[in-house]
Tab-separated table of C-alpha atoms (C1' of nucleotides) in Angstrom:
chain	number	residue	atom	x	y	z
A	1	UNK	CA	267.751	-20.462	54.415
A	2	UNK	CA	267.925	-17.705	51.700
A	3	UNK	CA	266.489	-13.832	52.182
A	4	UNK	CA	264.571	-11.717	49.869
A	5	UNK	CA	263.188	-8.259	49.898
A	6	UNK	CA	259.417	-8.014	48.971
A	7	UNK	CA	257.785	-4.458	47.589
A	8	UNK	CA	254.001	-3.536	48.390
A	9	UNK	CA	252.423	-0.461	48.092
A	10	UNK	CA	251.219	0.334	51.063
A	11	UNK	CA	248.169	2.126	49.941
A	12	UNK	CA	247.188	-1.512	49.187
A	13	UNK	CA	248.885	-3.766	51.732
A	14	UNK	CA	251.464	-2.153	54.585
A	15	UNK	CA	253.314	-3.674	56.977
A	16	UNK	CA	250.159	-2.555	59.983
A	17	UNK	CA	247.750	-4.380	57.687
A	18	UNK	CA	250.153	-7.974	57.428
A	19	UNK	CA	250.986	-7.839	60.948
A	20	UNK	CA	247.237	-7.826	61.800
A	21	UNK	CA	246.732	-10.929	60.367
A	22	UNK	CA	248.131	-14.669	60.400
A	23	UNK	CA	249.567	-14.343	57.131
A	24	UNK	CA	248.950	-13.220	53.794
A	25	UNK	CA	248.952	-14.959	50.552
A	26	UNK	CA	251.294	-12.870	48.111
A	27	UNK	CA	248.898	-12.339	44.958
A	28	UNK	CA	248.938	-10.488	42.049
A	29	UNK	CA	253.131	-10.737	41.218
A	30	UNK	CA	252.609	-10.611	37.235
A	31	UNK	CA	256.159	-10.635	36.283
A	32	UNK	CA	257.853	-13.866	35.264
A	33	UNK	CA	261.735	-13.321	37.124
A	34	UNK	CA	259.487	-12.680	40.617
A	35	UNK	CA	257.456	-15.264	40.163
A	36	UNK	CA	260.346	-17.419	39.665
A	37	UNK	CA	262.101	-16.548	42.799
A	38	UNK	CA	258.753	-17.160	44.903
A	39	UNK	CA	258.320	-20.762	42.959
A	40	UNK	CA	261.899	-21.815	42.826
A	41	UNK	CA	264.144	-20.293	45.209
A	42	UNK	CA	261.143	-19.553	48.237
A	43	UNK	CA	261.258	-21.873	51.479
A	44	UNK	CA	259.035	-21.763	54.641
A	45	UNK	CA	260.826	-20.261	56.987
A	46	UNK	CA	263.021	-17.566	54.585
A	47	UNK	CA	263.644	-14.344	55.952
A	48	UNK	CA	262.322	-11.030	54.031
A	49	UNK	CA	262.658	-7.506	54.190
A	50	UNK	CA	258.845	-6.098	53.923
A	51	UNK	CA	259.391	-2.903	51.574
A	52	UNK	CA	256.963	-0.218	51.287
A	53	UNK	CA	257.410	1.395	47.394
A	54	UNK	CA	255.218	3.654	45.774
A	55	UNK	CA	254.554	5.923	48.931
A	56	UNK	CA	255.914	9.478	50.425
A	57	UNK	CA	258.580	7.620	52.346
A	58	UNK	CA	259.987	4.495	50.274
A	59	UNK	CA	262.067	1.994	52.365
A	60	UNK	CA	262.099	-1.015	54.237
A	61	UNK	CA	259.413	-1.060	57.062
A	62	UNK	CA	259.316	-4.415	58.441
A	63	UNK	CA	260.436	-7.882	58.957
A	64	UNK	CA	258.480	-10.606	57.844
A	65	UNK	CA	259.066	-14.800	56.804
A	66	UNK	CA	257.796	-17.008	53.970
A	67	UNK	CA	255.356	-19.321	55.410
A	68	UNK	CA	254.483	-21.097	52.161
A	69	UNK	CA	255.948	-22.644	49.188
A	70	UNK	CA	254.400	-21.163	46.032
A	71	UNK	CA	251.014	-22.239	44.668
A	72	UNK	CA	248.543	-21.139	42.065
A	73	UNK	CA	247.375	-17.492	42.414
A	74	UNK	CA	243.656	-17.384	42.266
A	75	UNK	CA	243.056	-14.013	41.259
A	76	UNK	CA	244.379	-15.074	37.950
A	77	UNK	CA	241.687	-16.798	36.841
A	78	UNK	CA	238.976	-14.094	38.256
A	79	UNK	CA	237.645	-12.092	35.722
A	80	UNK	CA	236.375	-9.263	37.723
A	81	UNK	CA	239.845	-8.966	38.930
A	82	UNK	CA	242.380	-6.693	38.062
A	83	UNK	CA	245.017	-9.580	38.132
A	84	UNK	CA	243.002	-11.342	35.943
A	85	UNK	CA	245.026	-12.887	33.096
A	86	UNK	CA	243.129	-14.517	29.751
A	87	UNK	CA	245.314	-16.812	29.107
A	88	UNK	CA	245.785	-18.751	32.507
A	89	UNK	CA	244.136	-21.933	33.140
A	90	UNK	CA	243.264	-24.376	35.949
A	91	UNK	CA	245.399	-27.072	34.416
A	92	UNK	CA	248.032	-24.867	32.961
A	93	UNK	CA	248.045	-21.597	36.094
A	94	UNK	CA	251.128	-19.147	35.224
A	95	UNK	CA	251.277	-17.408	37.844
A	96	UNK	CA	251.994	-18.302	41.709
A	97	UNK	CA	252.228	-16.915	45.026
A	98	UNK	CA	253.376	-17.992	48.685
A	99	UNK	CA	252.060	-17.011	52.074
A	100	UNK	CA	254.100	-14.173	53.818
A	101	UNK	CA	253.737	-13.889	57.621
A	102	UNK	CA	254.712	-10.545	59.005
A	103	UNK	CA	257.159	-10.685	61.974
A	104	UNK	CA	257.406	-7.189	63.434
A	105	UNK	CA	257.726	-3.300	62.265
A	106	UNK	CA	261.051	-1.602	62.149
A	107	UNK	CA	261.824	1.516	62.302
A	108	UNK	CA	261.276	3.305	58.498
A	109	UNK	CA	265.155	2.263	56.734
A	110	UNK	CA	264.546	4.751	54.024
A	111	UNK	CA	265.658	4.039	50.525
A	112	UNK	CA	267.691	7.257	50.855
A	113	UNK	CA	269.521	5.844	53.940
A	114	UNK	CA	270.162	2.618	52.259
A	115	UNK	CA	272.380	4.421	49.816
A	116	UNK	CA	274.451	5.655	52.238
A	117	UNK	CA	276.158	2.467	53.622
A	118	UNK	CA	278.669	0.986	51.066
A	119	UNK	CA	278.162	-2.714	52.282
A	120	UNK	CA	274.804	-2.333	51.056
A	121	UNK	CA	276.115	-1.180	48.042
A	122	UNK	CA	275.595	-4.286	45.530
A	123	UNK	CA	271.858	-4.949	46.379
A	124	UNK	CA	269.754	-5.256	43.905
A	125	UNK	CA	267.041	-3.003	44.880
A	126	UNK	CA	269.653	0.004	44.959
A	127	UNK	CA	270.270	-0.833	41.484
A	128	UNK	CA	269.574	1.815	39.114
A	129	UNK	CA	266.699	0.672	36.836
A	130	UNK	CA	265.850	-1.814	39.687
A	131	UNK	CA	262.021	-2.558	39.113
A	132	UNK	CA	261.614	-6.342	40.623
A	133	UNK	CA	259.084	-6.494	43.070
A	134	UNK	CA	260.812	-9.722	44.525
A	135	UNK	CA	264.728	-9.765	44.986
A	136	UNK	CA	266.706	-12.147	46.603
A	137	UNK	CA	269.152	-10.828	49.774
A	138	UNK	CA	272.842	-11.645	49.937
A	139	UNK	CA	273.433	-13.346	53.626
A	140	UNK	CA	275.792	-10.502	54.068
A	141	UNK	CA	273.333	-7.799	53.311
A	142	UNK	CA	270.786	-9.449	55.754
A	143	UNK	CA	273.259	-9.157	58.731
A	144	UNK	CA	274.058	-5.728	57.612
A	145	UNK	CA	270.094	-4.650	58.051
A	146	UNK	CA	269.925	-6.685	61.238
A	147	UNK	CA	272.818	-5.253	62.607
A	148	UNK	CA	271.240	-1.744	61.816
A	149	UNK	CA	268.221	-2.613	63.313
A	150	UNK	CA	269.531	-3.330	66.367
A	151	UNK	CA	272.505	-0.269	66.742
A	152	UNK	CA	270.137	2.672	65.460
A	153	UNK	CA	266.672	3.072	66.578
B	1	DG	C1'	252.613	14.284	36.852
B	2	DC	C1'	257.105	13.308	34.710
B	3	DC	C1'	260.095	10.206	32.860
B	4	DA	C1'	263.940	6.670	32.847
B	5	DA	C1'	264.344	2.000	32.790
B	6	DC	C1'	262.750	-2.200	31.962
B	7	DG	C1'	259.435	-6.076	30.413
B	8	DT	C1'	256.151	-7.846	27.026
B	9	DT	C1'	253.917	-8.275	22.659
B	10	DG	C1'	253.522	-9.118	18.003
B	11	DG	C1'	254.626	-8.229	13.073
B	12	DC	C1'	257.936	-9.510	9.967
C	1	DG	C1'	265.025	-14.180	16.200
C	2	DC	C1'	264.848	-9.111	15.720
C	3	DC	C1'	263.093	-4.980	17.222
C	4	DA	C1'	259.627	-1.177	17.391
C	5	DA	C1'	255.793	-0.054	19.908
C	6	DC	C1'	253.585	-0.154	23.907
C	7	DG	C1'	252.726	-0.862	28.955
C	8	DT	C1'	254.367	-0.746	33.749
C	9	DT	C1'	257.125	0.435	37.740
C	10	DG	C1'	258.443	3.529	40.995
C	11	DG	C1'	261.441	7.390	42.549
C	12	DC	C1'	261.302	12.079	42.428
DNA sequence: GCCAACGTTGGC
DNA sequence: GCCAACGTTGGC
């Protein structure tokens, strides 16, 4: 069982909009390390911290679970899309996706409050620089979060 | 809107 | 394989 924190903007897709629905498929990751994580390292069942980025309040919003190993991401190969990408093909895809089902809403764990605790220190979102819109989550930092969760409402 | 940081592309 | 130029991300 591994963990992983997972950006959207929520202008596009929020936490309100995921838990509405069964799941969603993850499309439109066009960078090769995030990919990688959701093809390789990705297992039904895997927790994930659902991240809102881009937005007036930037943080962690809600819980959600993998609930698909990766497979071809479609809007790669539409050409009306904006994920479209020339040089993809049916045989050869190059770019996947998994299913995300949300679990519930948390309270908003703001990107400035994650800075303040030093066990959360080393993740790799708090990085400076840190751009990945997939990042795995140490087992330690997972507890931390949950712990949170459940102390501070 | 600014801009630092990072990823990708392509000429050589 | 190097690296400059360019594009993107995302906090502020």
């Amino acid at each position: 069982m591994a963990y992983w924190l997972m950006k959207s903007e929520p202008d596009e897709i929020s936490i309100d909009d995921v838990l509405a629905l069964p799941s969603i498929p993850w499309f439109g990751v066009r960078n090769y390390q995030a990919r990688n994580f959701m093809r390789d390292g990705m297992r039904i069942g895997d927790g994930v911290l659902f991240y809102h980025s881009s937005c007036a309040e930037p943080g962690i919003a809600g819980l959600a679970e993998v609930a698909s190993t990766a497979y071809p991401d479609h809007t790669q190969f539409e050409k009306d899309s904006k994920y479209f990408d020339p040089k993809a093909t049916q045989e050869t895809p190059r770019w996947m996706m998994v299913d995300v089902k949300a679990k519930r809403k948390t309270r908003l764990l703001s990107l400035a409050e994650l800075r303040t605790y030093p066990e959360l220190a080393d993740m790799t979102v708090l990085q400076k620089g840190s751009r990945l819109s997939i990042t795995p989550v140490k087992p330690d930092e997972w507890r931390f979060i949950q712990k949170l969760l459940k102390e501070k409402v």
